[in-house]
Amino acid sequence: MNDPARGNCHAKLRASPYRCTPLATDDPALETLMLPFERGLLPWPGEGGALFLRARDGWPLHQRPLPGLVCEQSFKPDADALVRAGLVLVAPDDTARYPMVLVLPPRQREESRALYARAVERVAPGGRVIACVSNNEGARSAQDDLRKLTGAVADLTKNKCRVFWTAPLHVDDSAASLDTALQAQWLQLDAPRPVAGGRFISRPGVFAWDRIDPASALLAAQLPTDLAGAAADLGAGFGYLSAELLARCPSITALDLYEAEARALALARTNLGAVATTARLDYHWHDVTAGLPKQYDVIISNPPFHTQGSSYRPDIGRRFIAVAAEALKPGGRLWMVANRHLPYEAVLTDSFGSVRTVAQHDGFKIIEAVKASASRPAPAELPFVRTRPGGRSL
């Protein structure tokens, strides 16, 4: 996010129960990532540009010209912010090689190691990989991982973050000593694999990637069999709740899956492709907090309540609830699960005609909310929100 004191920024907004707003205006990891260029320790590539993996927008990208910068981001709110800032996005299947690859690694270790291996794969001969991680997300371990892969690594620390970069790669006289066998091994670390006894496939880095989330399982067990009509799954992850809805509710005629993390959505498409159903299925790479384009009879959700850095953000969950209310037809039903302590009751009462707690178990609560026939619309907001992939804590 951008800093109002520095200009070229997103405005800081007052929080309300129905909007998701930035709670901080700095991105220390992004600022520190650019430090070697600001201090003249590394030159920006004169030709060929640079690839930024897991890119995020922020004022450090707009302080000086960065010719040829292209960005890759699979998380929709961050991707939207990059586009709004006028930055260029490339698809994950782009195979071009660049003289510089920048990385903001994710928290999940297997996913981050796979990303380092892919960054090395995308570097042109003589190019470098440069990465930055905050101290509280394991900066030293992350640097050690890149060193294991590439040999010599330089570093700087600032803003409670560590930025580190390789020697020139893929050249014979470089100080780097690339471990190609380890690179091949790490490239496979976040490959899709069977979970839940083979019923689903998943991959590291998506929400609850190696198990069925217990909150989602509790919601699935409580879903009534009479849910019918057009349905939506908000924050669908790898598709578990959607598969359970289709299995339990034969009168569902259409199901839209909304998921902000493209890697998870691709898994959901595969997982639901194996489900026997007559319902029409559609998949949407979408930031739910920006609202939905359609109306539904049924919405199911396990809303996120953490940011990318694990900060507690119940306003994100409240926004999911408000958006669900806006998107439901009169008499439409929201079935959701949440941690018992999360303060969702006010927005539920304000947005729905009736609300009931169906079950409470192991720290979770299952809620059914029914939209009144003449309910007033919940306040709308088109926010900028960055959450962790899948949104909840991993």
GROMACS .gro file of C-alpha atoms in nm:
model
  394
    1MET     CA    1   0.000   0.000   0.000
    2ASN     CA    2   0.115   0.358  -0.046
    3ASP     CA    3   0.209   0.615   0.217
    4PRO     CA    4   0.008   0.942   0.215
    5ALA     CA    5   0.314   1.126   0.348
    6ARG     CA    6   0.513   1.027   0.040
    7GLY     CA    7   0.254   1.105  -0.227
    8ASN     CA    8   0.132   0.887  -0.515
    9CYS     CA    9  -0.075   0.687  -0.269
   10HIS     CA   10  -0.405   0.532  -0.181
   11ALA     CA   11  -0.597   0.745   0.067
   12LYS     CA   12  -0.635   0.610   0.418
   13LEU     CA   13  -1.004   0.548   0.487
   14ARG     CA   14  -1.202   0.533   0.808
   15ALA     CA   15  -1.310   0.181   0.898
   16SER     CA   16  -1.678   0.085   0.914
   17PRO     CA   17  -1.859  -0.246   0.963
   18TYR     CA   18  -1.928  -0.277   0.589
   19ARG     CA   19  -1.605  -0.180   0.419
   20CYS     CA   20  -1.258  -0.325   0.397
   21THR     CA   21  -0.994  -0.057   0.422
   22PRO     CA   22  -0.616  -0.055   0.451
   23LEU     CA   23  -0.505  -0.049   0.813
   24ALA     CA   24  -0.149   0.040   0.722
   25THR     CA   25   0.001   0.261   0.451
   26ASP     CA   26   0.348   0.108   0.416
   27ASP     CA   27   0.478  -0.215   0.268
   28PRO     CA   28   0.816  -0.253   0.442
   29ALA     CA   29   0.914  -0.561   0.241
   30LEU     CA   30   0.849  -0.384  -0.090
   31GLU     CA   31   1.038  -0.075   0.026
   32THR     CA   32   1.335  -0.285   0.137
   33LEU     CA   33   1.329  -0.488  -0.185
   34MET     CA   34   1.407  -0.171  -0.379
   35LEU     CA   35   1.684  -0.058  -0.142
   36PRO     CA   36   1.981  -0.201  -0.340
   37PHE     CA   37   1.871   0.002  -0.642
   38GLU     CA   38   1.817   0.318  -0.436
   39ARG     CA   39   2.166   0.285  -0.284
   40GLY     CA   40   2.334   0.209  -0.615
   41LEU     CA   41   2.439  -0.141  -0.512
   42LEU     CA   42   2.259  -0.296  -0.807
   43PRO     CA   43   2.188  -0.134  -1.145
   44TRP     CA   44   1.842  -0.154  -1.295
   45PRO     CA   45   1.866  -0.352  -1.621
   46GLY     CA   46   1.930  -0.129  -1.918
   47GLU     CA   47   1.771  -0.375  -2.160
   48GLY     CA   48   1.541  -0.671  -2.118
   49GLY     CA   49   1.352  -0.536  -1.819
   50ALA     CA   50   1.273  -0.719  -1.498
   51LEU     CA   51   1.015  -0.973  -1.385
   52PHE     CA   52   0.851  -0.923  -1.044
   53LEU     CA   53   0.705  -1.247  -0.901
   54ARG     CA   54   0.429  -1.215  -0.639
   55ALA     CA   55   0.439  -0.844  -0.714
   56ARG     CA   56   0.261  -0.585  -0.503
   57ASP     CA   57   0.202  -0.221  -0.586
   58GLY     CA   58   0.328   0.055  -0.360
   59TRP     CA   59   0.504   0.389  -0.363
   60PRO     CA   60   0.856   0.233  -0.394
   61LEU     CA   61   0.767   0.124  -0.749
   62HIS     CA   62   0.689   0.484  -0.846
   63GLN     CA   63   0.986   0.676  -0.704
   64ARG     CA   64   1.207   0.630  -1.010
   65PRO     CA   65   1.173   0.494  -1.364
   66LEU     CA   66   1.178   0.114  -1.379
   67PRO     CA   67   1.188   0.050  -1.754
   68GLY     CA   68   1.072  -0.290  -1.870
   69LEU     CA   69   0.921  -0.397  -1.536
   70VAL     CA   70   0.653  -0.666  -1.571
   71CYS     CA   71   0.464  -0.826  -1.285
   72GLU     CA   72   0.314  -1.165  -1.207
   73GLN     CA   73   0.050  -1.195  -0.935
   74SER     CA   74  -0.208  -1.469  -0.885
   75PHE     CA   75  -0.392  -1.298  -0.598
   76LYS     CA   76  -0.673  -1.087  -0.743
   77PRO     CA   77  -0.673  -0.784  -0.506
   78ASP     CA   78  -0.299  -0.739  -0.559
   79ALA     CA   79  -0.331  -0.796  -0.934
   80ASP     CA   80  -0.608  -0.536  -0.954
   81ALA     CA   81  -0.395  -0.285  -0.762
   82LEU     CA   82  -0.105  -0.336  -1.002
   83VAL     CA   83  -0.332  -0.274  -1.301
   84ARG     CA   84  -0.478   0.039  -1.139
   85ALA     CA   85  -0.124   0.168  -1.095
   86GLY     CA   86  -0.052   0.120  -1.465
   87LEU     CA   87   0.190  -0.170  -1.422
   88VAL     CA   88   0.211  -0.454  -1.674
   89LEU     CA   89   0.092  -0.803  -1.576
   90VAL     CA   90   0.215  -1.122  -1.743
   91ALA     CA   91   0.049  -1.463  -1.732
   92PRO     CA   92   0.199  -1.745  -1.523
   93ASP     CA   93   0.273  -1.942  -1.839
   94ASP     CA   94   0.498  -1.665  -1.976
   95THR     CA   95   0.839  -1.820  -2.046
   96ALA     CA   96   1.049  -1.511  -2.127
   97ARG     CA   97   1.379  -1.471  -1.944
   98TYR     CA   98   1.487  -1.147  -1.781
   99PRO     CA   99   1.813  -0.993  -1.659
  100MET     CA  100   1.652  -0.934  -1.319
  101VAL     CA  101   1.385  -1.131  -1.130
  102LEU     CA  102   1.238  -0.972  -0.817
  103VAL     CA  103   1.055  -1.189  -0.564
  104LEU     CA  104   0.836  -1.125  -0.260
  105PRO     CA  105   0.820  -1.486  -0.139
  106PRO     CA  106   0.507  -1.624   0.029
  107ARG     CA  107   0.509  -1.754   0.385
  108GLN     CA  108   0.451  -2.119   0.298
  109ARG     CA  109   0.794  -2.285   0.277
  110GLU     CA  110   0.733  -2.531  -0.005
  111GLU     CA  111   0.561  -2.266  -0.216
  112SER     CA  112   0.842  -2.016  -0.156
  113ARG     CA  113   1.112  -2.269  -0.247
  114ALA     CA  114   0.926  -2.352  -0.568
  115LEU     CA  115   0.907  -1.980  -0.642
  116TYR     CA  116   1.284  -1.939  -0.595
  117ALA     CA  117   1.343  -2.227  -0.835
  118ARG     CA  118   1.110  -2.070  -1.089
  119ALA     CA  119   1.279  -1.732  -1.045
  120VAL     CA  120   1.615  -1.890  -1.127
  121GLU     CA  121   1.456  -2.056  -1.430
  122ARG     CA  122   1.335  -1.718  -1.556
  123VAL     CA  123   1.670  -1.537  -1.520
  124ALA     CA  124   1.865  -1.470  -1.839
  125PRO     CA  125   2.237  -1.558  -1.845
  126GLY     CA  126   2.421  -1.309  -1.626
  127GLY     CA  127   2.105  -1.202  -1.447
  128ARG     CA  128   2.021  -1.202  -1.077
  129VAL     CA  129   1.740  -1.298  -0.843
  130ILE     CA  130   1.661  -1.048  -0.566
  131ALA     CA  131   1.414  -1.123  -0.286
  132CYS     CA  132   1.293  -0.966   0.035
  133VAL     CA  133   1.121  -1.112   0.343
  134SER     CA  134   1.022  -0.951   0.672
  135ASN     CA  135   1.199  -1.074   0.984
  136ASN     CA  136   0.877  -1.199   1.142
  137GLU     CA  137   0.807  -1.414   0.835
  138GLY     CA  138   1.142  -1.594   0.846
  139ALA     CA  139   1.382  -1.368   0.659
  140ARG     CA  140   1.698  -1.552   0.763
  141SER     CA  141   1.558  -1.893   0.668
  142ALA     CA  142   1.441  -1.753   0.334
  143GLN     CA  143   1.789  -1.617   0.262
  144ASP     CA  144   1.941  -1.952   0.355
  145ASP     CA  145   1.707  -2.122   0.108
  146LEU     CA  146   1.819  -1.900  -0.180
  147ARG     CA  147   2.183  -1.955  -0.080
  148LYS     CA  148   2.133  -2.332  -0.089
  149LEU     CA  149   1.999  -2.299  -0.441
  150THR     CA  150   2.239  -2.045  -0.593
  151GLY     CA  151   2.549  -2.024  -0.375
  152ALA     CA  152   2.675  -1.674  -0.298
  153VAL     CA  153   2.409  -1.429  -0.172
  154ALA     CA  154   2.452  -1.066  -0.061
  155ASP     CA  155   2.210  -0.896   0.176
  156LEU     CA  156   2.092  -0.577   0.347
  157THR     CA  157   1.857  -0.529   0.641
  158LYS     CA  158   1.618  -0.240   0.704
  159ASN     CA  159   1.257  -0.185   0.808
  160LYS     CA  160   1.268  -0.516   1.002
  161CYS     CA  161   1.315  -0.689   0.667
  162ARG     CA  162   1.601  -0.854   0.482
  163VAL     CA  163   1.671  -0.810   0.111
  164PHE     CA  164   1.911  -1.057  -0.049
  165TRP     CA  165   2.032  -1.123  -0.400
  166THR     CA  166   2.238  -1.369  -0.601
  167ALA     CA  167   2.557  -1.328  -0.796
  168PRO     CA  168   2.508  -1.333  -1.175
  169LEU     CA  169   2.356  -1.668  -1.274
  170HIS     CA  170   2.402  -1.905  -1.569
  171VAL     CA  171   2.755  -1.780  -1.652
  172ASP     CA  172   3.076  -1.981  -1.613
  173ASP     CA  173   3.285  -1.721  -1.428
  174SER     CA  174   3.017  -1.623  -1.175
  175ALA     CA  175   3.056  -1.657  -0.798
  176ALA     CA  176   2.717  -1.828  -0.805
  177SER     CA  177   2.711  -2.208  -0.794
  178LEU     CA  178   2.363  -2.309  -0.899
  179ASP     CA  179   2.248  -2.647  -0.769
  180THR     CA  180   2.051  -2.766  -1.071
  181ALA     CA  181   1.943  -3.090  -0.904
  182LEU     CA  182   1.799  -2.896  -0.610
  183GLN     CA  183   1.631  -2.655  -0.852
  184ALA     CA  184   1.457  -2.944  -1.029
  185GLN     CA  185   1.345  -3.082  -0.693
  186TRP     CA  186   1.213  -2.747  -0.570
  187LEU     CA  187   1.025  -2.680  -0.893
  188GLN     CA  188   0.800  -2.974  -0.799
  189LEU     CA  189   0.739  -2.870  -0.438
  190ASP     CA  190   0.413  -2.686  -0.505
  191ALA     CA  191   0.283  -2.922  -0.773
  192PRO     CA  192  -0.082  -3.032  -0.728
  193ARG     CA  193  -0.119  -3.355  -0.532
  194PRO     CA  194  -0.399  -3.568  -0.385
  195VAL     CA  195  -0.540  -3.478  -0.041
  196ALA     CA  196  -0.832  -3.606   0.168
  197GLY     CA  197  -0.778  -3.964   0.063
  198GLY     CA  198  -0.753  -3.870  -0.303
  199ARG     CA  199  -1.094  -3.704  -0.325
  200PHE     CA  200  -0.937  -3.365  -0.402
  201ILE     CA  201  -0.612  -3.227  -0.535
  202SER     CA  202  -0.441  -2.934  -0.368
  203ARG     CA  203  -0.103  -2.763  -0.352
  204PRO     CA  204   0.108  -2.574  -0.097
  205GLY     CA  205   0.016  -2.211  -0.045
  206VAL     CA  206  -0.362  -2.232  -0.082
  207PHE     CA  207  -0.587  -2.221   0.224
  208ALA     CA  208  -0.570  -2.542   0.432
  209TRP     CA  209  -0.387  -2.697   0.141
  210ASP     CA  210  -0.311  -3.040   0.289
  211ARG     CA  211  -0.633  -3.114   0.476
  212ILE     CA  212  -1.004  -3.047   0.495
  213ASP     CA  213  -1.039  -2.733   0.704
  214PRO     CA  214  -1.238  -2.828   1.019
  215ALA     CA  215  -1.455  -2.515   1.003
  216SER     CA  216  -1.550  -2.590   0.642
  217ALA     CA  217  -1.618  -2.954   0.733
  218LEU     CA  218  -1.851  -2.841   1.012
  219LEU     CA  219  -2.040  -2.613   0.772
  220ALA     CA  220  -2.069  -2.892   0.514
  221ALA     CA  221  -2.215  -3.127   0.775
  222GLN     CA  222  -2.483  -2.871   0.866
  223LEU     CA  223  -2.596  -2.777   0.514
  224PRO     CA  224  -2.966  -2.860   0.469
  225THR     CA  225  -3.059  -3.075   0.173
  226ASP     CA  226  -3.337  -2.838   0.060
  227LEU     CA  227  -3.105  -2.562  -0.067
  228ALA     CA  228  -3.209  -2.496  -0.425
  229GLY     CA  229  -3.161  -2.272  -0.725
  230ALA     CA  230  -2.863  -2.057  -0.818
  231ALA     CA  231  -2.580  -2.071  -0.564
  232ALA     CA  232  -2.242  -1.907  -0.503
  233ASP     CA  233  -1.942  -2.008  -0.294
  234LEU     CA  234  -1.752  -1.700  -0.172
  235GLY     CA  235  -1.383  -1.773  -0.113
  236ALA     CA  236  -1.413  -2.118  -0.267
  237GLY     CA  237  -1.052  -2.230  -0.219
  238PHE     CA  238  -0.983  -2.564  -0.387
  239GLY     CA  239  -1.356  -2.640  -0.405
  240TYR     CA  240  -1.434  -2.850  -0.098
  241LEU     CA  241  -1.749  -2.664   0.013
  242SER     CA  242  -1.879  -2.645  -0.343
  243ALA     CA  243  -1.837  -3.020  -0.386
  244GLU     CA  244  -2.020  -3.082  -0.059
  245LEU     CA  245  -2.304  -2.848  -0.156
  246LEU     CA  246  -2.354  -3.029  -0.486
  247ALA     CA  247  -2.342  -3.369  -0.317
  248ARG     CA  248  -2.598  -3.277  -0.051
  249CYS     CA  249  -2.835  -3.051  -0.243
  250PRO     CA  250  -2.960  -3.200  -0.571
  251SER     CA  251  -3.187  -2.900  -0.640
  252ILE     CA  252  -2.893  -2.664  -0.692
  253THR     CA  253  -2.918  -2.569  -1.060
  254ALA     CA  254  -2.612  -2.345  -1.095
  255LEU     CA  255  -2.304  -2.278  -0.885
  256ASP     CA  256  -2.057  -1.991  -0.919
  257LEU     CA  257  -1.723  -2.025  -0.740
  258TYR     CA  258  -1.555  -1.696  -0.645
  259GLU     CA  259  -1.191  -1.716  -0.540
  260ALA     CA  260  -0.921  -1.448  -0.522
  261GLU     CA  261  -0.624  -1.686  -0.555
  262ALA     CA  262  -0.594  -1.811  -0.912
  263ARG     CA  263  -0.386  -2.111  -0.805
  264ALA     CA  264  -0.671  -2.229  -0.580
  265LEU     CA  265  -0.936  -2.161  -0.843
  266ALA     CA  266  -0.755  -2.381  -1.095
  267LEU     CA  267  -0.762  -2.663  -0.840
  268ALA     CA  268  -1.133  -2.609  -0.780
  269ARG     CA  269  -1.202  -2.639  -1.152
  270THR     CA  270  -1.024  -2.974  -1.159
  271ASN     CA  271  -1.183  -3.099  -0.838
  272LEU     CA  272  -1.538  -3.013  -0.940
  273GLY     CA  273  -1.479  -3.158  -1.283
  274ALA     CA  274  -1.487  -3.496  -1.110
  275VAL     CA  275  -1.823  -3.428  -0.939
  276ALA     CA  276  -2.133  -3.581  -1.094
  277THR     CA  277  -2.384  -3.296  -1.120
  278THR     CA  278  -2.633  -3.141  -1.361
  279ALA     CA  279  -2.573  -2.794  -1.216
  280ARG     CA  280  -2.406  -2.533  -1.435
  281LEU     CA  281  -2.063  -2.450  -1.290
  282ASP     CA  282  -1.874  -2.124  -1.341
  283TYR     CA  283  -1.542  -2.015  -1.194
  284HIS     CA  284  -1.454  -1.653  -1.118
  285TRP     CA  285  -1.109  -1.513  -1.032
  286HIS     CA  286  -1.256  -1.233  -0.827
  287ASP     CA  287  -1.214  -1.009  -0.523
  288VAL     CA  288  -1.539  -1.069  -0.337
  289THR     CA  289  -1.504  -0.746  -0.138
  290ALA     CA  290  -1.562  -0.556  -0.464
  291GLY     CA  291  -1.916  -0.698  -0.489
  292LEU     CA  292  -2.076  -0.964  -0.707
  293PRO     CA  293  -2.224  -0.922  -1.055
  294LYS     CA  294  -2.522  -1.159  -1.013
  295GLN     CA  295  -2.809  -1.252  -0.783
  296TYR     CA  296  -2.840  -1.585  -0.603
  297ASP     CA  297  -3.082  -1.802  -0.410
  298VAL     CA  298  -2.808  -1.953  -0.193
  299ILE     CA  299  -2.463  -1.839  -0.083
  300ILE     CA  300  -2.217  -2.046   0.120
  301SER     CA  301  -1.893  -1.911   0.266
  302ASN     CA  302  -1.607  -1.957   0.509
  303PRO     CA  303  -1.500  -1.590   0.500
  304PRO     CA  304  -1.137  -1.483   0.544
  305PHE     CA  305  -1.035  -1.271   0.840
  306HIS     CA  306  -0.658  -1.236   0.806
  307THR     CA  307  -0.438  -1.022   0.584
  308GLN     CA  308  -0.138  -1.150   0.394
  309GLY     CA  309   0.081  -1.087   0.697
  310SER     CA  310  -0.162  -1.267   0.929
  311SER     CA  311  -0.301  -0.947   1.079
  312TYR     CA  312  -0.644  -0.990   1.235
  313ARG     CA  313  -0.898  -0.831   0.996
  314PRO     CA  314  -1.260  -0.910   1.088
  315ASP     CA  315  -1.367  -0.625   0.858
  316ILE     CA  316  -1.287  -0.853   0.563
  317GLY     CA  317  -1.534  -1.112   0.690
  318ARG     CA  318  -1.792  -0.841   0.756
  319ARG     CA  319  -1.753  -0.722   0.399
  320PHE     CA  320  -1.809  -1.077   0.270
  321ILE     CA  321  -2.134  -1.087   0.469
  322ALA     CA  322  -2.249  -0.749   0.337
  323VAL     CA  323  -2.168  -0.852  -0.021
  324ALA     CA  324  -2.360  -1.176   0.027
  325ALA     CA  325  -2.662  -0.978   0.144
  326GLU     CA  326  -2.641  -0.753  -0.161
  327ALA     CA  327  -2.618  -1.052  -0.397
  328LEU     CA  328  -2.898  -1.265  -0.250
  329LYS     CA  329  -3.248  -1.251  -0.389
  330PRO     CA  330  -3.532  -1.172  -0.146
  331GLY     CA  331  -3.570  -1.481   0.070
  332GLY     CA  332  -3.223  -1.600  -0.029
  333ARG     CA  333  -3.016  -1.789   0.227
  334LEU     CA  334  -2.658  -1.743   0.345
  335TRP     CA  335  -2.493  -2.038   0.516
  336MET     CA  336  -2.156  -1.953   0.666
  337VAL     CA  337  -1.903  -2.063   0.926
  338ALA     CA  338  -1.683  -1.843   1.142
  339ASN     CA  339  -1.467  -1.859   1.448
  340ARG     CA  340  -1.695  -1.816   1.747
  341HIS     CA  341  -1.522  -1.497   1.867
  342LEU     CA  342  -1.553  -1.306   1.539
  343PRO     CA  343  -1.784  -1.001   1.572
  344TYR     CA  344  -2.020  -1.059   1.280
  345GLU     CA  345  -2.355  -1.031   1.457
  346ALA     CA  346  -2.409  -0.659   1.393
  347VAL     CA  347  -2.360  -0.676   1.016
  348LEU     CA  348  -2.570  -0.993   0.998
  349THR     CA  349  -2.857  -0.828   1.186
  350ASP     CA  350  -2.833  -0.510   0.979
  351SER     CA  351  -2.817  -0.694   0.646
  352PHE     CA  352  -3.064  -0.982   0.683
  353GLY     CA  353  -3.425  -1.030   0.782
  354SER     CA  354  -3.353  -1.327   1.010
  355VAL     CA  355  -3.034  -1.471   1.156
  356ARG     CA  356  -2.985  -1.787   1.360
  357THR     CA  357  -2.689  -1.977   1.497
  358VAL     CA  358  -2.740  -2.333   1.382
  359ALA     CA  359  -2.450  -2.497   1.566
  360GLN     CA  360  -2.141  -2.420   1.774
  361HIS     CA  361  -1.857  -2.668   1.801
  362ASP     CA  362  -1.479  -2.664   1.858
  363GLY     CA  363  -1.466  -2.284   1.857
  364PHE     CA  364  -1.671  -2.241   1.538
  365LYS     CA  365  -2.026  -2.120   1.475
  366ILE     CA  366  -2.256  -2.208   1.187
  367ILE     CA  367  -2.495  -1.931   1.088
  368GLU     CA  368  -2.796  -1.920   0.857
  369ALA     CA  369  -2.910  -1.573   0.751
  370VAL     CA  370  -3.218  -1.517   0.533
  371LYS     CA  371  -3.265  -1.201   0.331
  372ALA     CA  372  -3.596  -1.030   0.397
  373SER     CA  373  -3.838  -0.992   0.111
  374ALA     CA  374  -3.801  -0.614   0.119
  375SER     CA  375  -3.462  -0.571   0.284
  376ARG     CA  376  -3.268  -0.252   0.244
  377PRO     CA  377  -2.937  -0.289   0.058
  378ALA     CA  378  -2.621  -0.308   0.263
  379PRO     CA  379  -2.377  -0.020   0.208
  380ALA     CA  380  -2.142  -0.089  -0.080
  381GLU     CA  381  -1.772  -0.021  -0.109
  382LEU     CA  382  -1.517  -0.100  -0.376
  383PRO     CA  383  -1.215  -0.149  -0.153
  384PHE     CA  384  -0.853  -0.237  -0.192
  385VAL     CA  385  -0.777  -0.538   0.028
  386ARG     CA  386  -0.482  -0.770   0.039
  387THR     CA  387  -0.542  -1.100   0.216
  388ARG     CA  388  -0.346  -1.415   0.232
  389PRO     CA  389  -0.407  -1.671  -0.041
  390GLY     CA  390  -0.736  -1.823   0.046
  391GLY     CA  391  -0.778  -1.556   0.310
  392ARG     CA  392  -0.780  -1.743   0.642
  393SER     CA  393  -0.480  -1.849   0.846
  394LEU     CA  394  -0.286  -2.136   0.688
   0.00000   0.00000   0.00000
